[in-house]
Short mmCIF file of C-alpha atoms in Angstrom, two decimals:
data_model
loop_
_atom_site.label_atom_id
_atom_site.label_comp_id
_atom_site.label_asym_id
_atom_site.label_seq_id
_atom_site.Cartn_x
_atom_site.Cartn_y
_atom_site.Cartn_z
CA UNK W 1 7.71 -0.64 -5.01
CA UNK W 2 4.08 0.67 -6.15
CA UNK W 3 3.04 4.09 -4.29
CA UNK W 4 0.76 2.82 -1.69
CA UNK W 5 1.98 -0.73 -1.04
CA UNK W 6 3.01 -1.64 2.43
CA UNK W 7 4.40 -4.90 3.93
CA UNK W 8 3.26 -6.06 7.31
CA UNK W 9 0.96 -3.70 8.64
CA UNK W 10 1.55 -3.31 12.59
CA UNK W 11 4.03 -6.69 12.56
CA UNK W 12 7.45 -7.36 13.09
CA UNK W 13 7.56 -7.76 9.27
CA UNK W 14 6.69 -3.89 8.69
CA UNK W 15 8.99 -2.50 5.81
CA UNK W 16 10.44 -6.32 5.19
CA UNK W 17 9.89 -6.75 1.54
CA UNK W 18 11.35 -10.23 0.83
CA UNK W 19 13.69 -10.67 -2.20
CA UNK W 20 11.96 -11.22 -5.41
CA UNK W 21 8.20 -10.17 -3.64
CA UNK W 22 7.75 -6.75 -4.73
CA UNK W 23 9.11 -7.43 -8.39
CA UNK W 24 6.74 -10.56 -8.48
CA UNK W 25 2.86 -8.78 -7.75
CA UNK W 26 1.84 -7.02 -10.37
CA UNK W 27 -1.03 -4.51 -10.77
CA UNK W 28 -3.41 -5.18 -13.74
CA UNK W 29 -6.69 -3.31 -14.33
CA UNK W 30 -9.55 -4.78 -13.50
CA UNK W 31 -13.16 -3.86 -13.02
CA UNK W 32 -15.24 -3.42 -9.93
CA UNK W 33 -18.66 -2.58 -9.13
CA UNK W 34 -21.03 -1.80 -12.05
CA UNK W 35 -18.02 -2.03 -14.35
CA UNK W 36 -15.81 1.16 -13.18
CA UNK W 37 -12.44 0.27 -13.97
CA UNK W 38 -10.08 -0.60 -10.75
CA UNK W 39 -6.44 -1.82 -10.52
CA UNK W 40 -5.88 -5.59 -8.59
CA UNK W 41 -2.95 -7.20 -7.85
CA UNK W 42 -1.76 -10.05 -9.21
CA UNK W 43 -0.12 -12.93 -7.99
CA UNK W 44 0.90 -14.44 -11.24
CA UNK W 45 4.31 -13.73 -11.61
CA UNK W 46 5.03 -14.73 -7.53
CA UNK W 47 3.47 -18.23 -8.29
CA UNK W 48 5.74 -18.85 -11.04
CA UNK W 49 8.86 -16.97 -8.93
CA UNK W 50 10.32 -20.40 -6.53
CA UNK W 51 12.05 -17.70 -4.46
CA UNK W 52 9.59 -15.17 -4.34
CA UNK W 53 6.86 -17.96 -3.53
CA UNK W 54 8.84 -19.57 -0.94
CA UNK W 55 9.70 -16.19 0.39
CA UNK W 56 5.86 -15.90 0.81
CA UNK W 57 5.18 -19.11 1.94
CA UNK W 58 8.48 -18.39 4.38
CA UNK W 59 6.21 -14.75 5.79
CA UNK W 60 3.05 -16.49 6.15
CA UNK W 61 4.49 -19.49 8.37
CA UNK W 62 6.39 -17.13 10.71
CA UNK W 63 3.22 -14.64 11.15
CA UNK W 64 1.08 -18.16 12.17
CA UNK W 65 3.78 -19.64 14.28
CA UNK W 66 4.65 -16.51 16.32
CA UNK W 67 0.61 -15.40 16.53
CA UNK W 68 -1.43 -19.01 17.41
CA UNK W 69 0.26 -21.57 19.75
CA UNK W 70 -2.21 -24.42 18.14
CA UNK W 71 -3.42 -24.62 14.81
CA UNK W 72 -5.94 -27.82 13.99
CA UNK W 73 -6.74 -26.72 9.78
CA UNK W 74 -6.27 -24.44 6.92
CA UNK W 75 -9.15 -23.07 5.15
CA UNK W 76 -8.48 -22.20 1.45
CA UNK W 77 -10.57 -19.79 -0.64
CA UNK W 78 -12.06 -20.93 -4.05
CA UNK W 79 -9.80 -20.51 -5.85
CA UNK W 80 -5.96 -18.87 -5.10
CA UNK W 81 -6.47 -19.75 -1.93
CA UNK W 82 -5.92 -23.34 -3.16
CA UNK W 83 -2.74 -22.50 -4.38
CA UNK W 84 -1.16 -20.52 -1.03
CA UNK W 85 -3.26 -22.69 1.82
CA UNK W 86 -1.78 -26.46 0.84
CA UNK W 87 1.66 -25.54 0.97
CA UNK W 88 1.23 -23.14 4.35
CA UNK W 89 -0.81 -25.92 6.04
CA UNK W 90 1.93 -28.58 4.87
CA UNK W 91 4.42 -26.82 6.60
CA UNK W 92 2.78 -26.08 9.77
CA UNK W 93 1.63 -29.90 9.69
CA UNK W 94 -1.89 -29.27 9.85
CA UNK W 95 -4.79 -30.46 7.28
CA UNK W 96 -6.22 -28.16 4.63
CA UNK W 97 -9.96 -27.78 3.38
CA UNK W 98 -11.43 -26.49 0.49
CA UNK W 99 -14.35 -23.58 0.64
CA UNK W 100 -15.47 -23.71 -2.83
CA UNK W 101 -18.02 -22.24 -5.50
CA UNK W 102 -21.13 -23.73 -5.44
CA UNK W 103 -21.61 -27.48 -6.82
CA UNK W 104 -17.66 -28.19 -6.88
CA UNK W 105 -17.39 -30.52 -3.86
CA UNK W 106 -18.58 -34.19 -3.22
CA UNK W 107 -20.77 -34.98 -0.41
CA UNK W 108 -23.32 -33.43 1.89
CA UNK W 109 -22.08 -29.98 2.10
CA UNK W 110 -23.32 -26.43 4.02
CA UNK W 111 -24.09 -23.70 1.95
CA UNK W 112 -24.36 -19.76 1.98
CA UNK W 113 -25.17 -16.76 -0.89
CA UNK W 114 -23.78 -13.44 -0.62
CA UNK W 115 -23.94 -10.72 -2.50
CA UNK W 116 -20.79 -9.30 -4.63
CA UNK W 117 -20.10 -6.15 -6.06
CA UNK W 118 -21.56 -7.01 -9.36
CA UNK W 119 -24.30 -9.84 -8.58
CA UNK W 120 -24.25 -12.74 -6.16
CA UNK W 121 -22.46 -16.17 -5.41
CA UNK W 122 -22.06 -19.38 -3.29
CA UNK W 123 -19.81 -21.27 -1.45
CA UNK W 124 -20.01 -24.52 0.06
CA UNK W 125 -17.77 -26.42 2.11
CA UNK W 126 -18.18 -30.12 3.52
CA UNK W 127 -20.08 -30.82 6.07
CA UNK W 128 -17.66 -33.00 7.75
CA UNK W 129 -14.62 -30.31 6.58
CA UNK W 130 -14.09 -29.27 10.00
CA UNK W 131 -14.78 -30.45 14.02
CA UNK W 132 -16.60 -28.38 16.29
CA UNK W 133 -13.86 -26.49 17.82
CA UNK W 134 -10.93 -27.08 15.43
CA UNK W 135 -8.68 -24.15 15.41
CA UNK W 136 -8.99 -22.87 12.07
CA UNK W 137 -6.96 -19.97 9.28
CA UNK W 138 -9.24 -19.18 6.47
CA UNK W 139 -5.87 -17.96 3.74
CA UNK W 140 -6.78 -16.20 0.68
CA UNK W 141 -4.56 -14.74 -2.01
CA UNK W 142 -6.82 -10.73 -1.63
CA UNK W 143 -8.79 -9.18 0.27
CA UNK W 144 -11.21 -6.44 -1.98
CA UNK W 145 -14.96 -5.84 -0.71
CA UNK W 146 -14.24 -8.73 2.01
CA UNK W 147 -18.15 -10.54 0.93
CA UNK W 148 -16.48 -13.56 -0.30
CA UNK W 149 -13.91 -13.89 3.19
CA UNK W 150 -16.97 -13.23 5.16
CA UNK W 151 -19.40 -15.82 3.91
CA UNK W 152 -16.32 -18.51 4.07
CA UNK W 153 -16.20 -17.62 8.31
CA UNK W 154 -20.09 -17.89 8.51
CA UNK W 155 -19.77 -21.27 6.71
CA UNK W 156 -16.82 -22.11 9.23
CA UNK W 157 -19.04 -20.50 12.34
CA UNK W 158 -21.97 -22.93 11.01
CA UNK W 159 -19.50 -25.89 11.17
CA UNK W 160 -18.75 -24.12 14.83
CA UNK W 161 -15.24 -24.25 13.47
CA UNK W 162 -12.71 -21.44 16.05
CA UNK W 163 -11.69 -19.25 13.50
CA UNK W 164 -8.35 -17.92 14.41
CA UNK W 165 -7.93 -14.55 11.92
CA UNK W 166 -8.37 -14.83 8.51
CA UNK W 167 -5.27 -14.46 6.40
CA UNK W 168 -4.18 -12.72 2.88
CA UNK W 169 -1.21 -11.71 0.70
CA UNK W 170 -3.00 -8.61 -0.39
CA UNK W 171 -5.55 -6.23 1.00
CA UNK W 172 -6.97 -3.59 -1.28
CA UNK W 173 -7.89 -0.76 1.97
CA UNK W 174 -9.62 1.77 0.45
CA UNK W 175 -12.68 -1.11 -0.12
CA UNK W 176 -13.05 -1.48 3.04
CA UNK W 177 -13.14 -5.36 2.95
CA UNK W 178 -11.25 -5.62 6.89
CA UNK W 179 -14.13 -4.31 8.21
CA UNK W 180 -16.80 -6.87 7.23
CA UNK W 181 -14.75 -9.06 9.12
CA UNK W 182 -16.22 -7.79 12.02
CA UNK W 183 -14.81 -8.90 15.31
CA UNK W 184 -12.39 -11.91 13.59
CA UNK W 185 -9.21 -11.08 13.40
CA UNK W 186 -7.23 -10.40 10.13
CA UNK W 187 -4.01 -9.80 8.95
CA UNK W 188 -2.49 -8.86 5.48
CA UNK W 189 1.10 -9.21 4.53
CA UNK W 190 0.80 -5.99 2.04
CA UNK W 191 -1.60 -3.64 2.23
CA UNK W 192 -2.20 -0.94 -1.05
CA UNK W 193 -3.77 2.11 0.18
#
């Protein structure tokens, strides 16, 4: 396992690295904020792993089940969090909506622009997406600068959506993404220093 990567911070999961998991997230270089070179994670090989994804899938469900008695939707992230939020919400038996990039979804939609480390972006999501007071996860495959998770809850707050903690695989702590979060709660499955 990488120096600095830890499993489960402050859950009954802590130092539980399922079979397959830690083989199946590699780091590639990336870059980050006026182009100085960074390292990400990447899911890749995990999606491609059937144990290792179930495994995931297996970590996420038990965290939701044992933390939130009721659960109404699953909010996915543009666009990993497509690929991680479908198969979560399918097993909990709840629906799943998309929070997407600007212009990709039908329909009268709500709207926000952030700013990211290198410029700025949209989401949207459908107006109708949600119900005023539907219980909702917003799942994501990383957490980095946190701008992107952020926006996604002020799209859900708009929608006056009860976001129940925000969710991801990964969270990259020394950006300091958590703490944009503010008040919502948030947990991350592995954490790299």
């Amino acid at each position: 396992m990488a120096q600095g990567r830890r499993w489960g911070r402050g859950s009954a999961w802590a130092g539980y690295v399922p079979p397959g998991c830690s083989s199946s997230i590699t780091d590639t270089p990336w870059l980050l904020a006026n182009c100085s070179p960074s390292v990400c994670s990447d899911i890749s090989p995990l999606l491609k792993d059937p144990v290792a994804f179930k495994a995931l899938i297996d970590l996420l469900e038990d965290h939701l089940r044992a933390s939130f008695p009721r659960i109404d939707v699953i909010a996915g992230l543009d666009s990993r969090g497509f690929l991680i939020g479908p198969s979560l919400a399918q097993r909990l038996g709840v629906g799943f909506v998309l929070i997407r990039k600007k212009g990709k979804l039908p329909g009268p939609t709500e709207s926000i622009s952030y700013a990211l480390e290198y410029g700025k972006a949209e989401l949207e999501i459908q107006s109708d997406a949600v119900e005023a007071g539907q219980k909702v996860v917003v799942v994501d495959d990383l957490l980095a600068t946190g701008g992107t998770m952020r926006a996604a809850c002020e799209l859900l707050v708009r929608l006056k959506a009860d976001i129940l903690e925000c969710l991801v695989v990964i969270e990259l702590k020394a950006l300091g993404g958590a703490a944009k979060l503010e008040a919502i709660p948030f947990h991350s499955l592995l954490q790299y220093d």
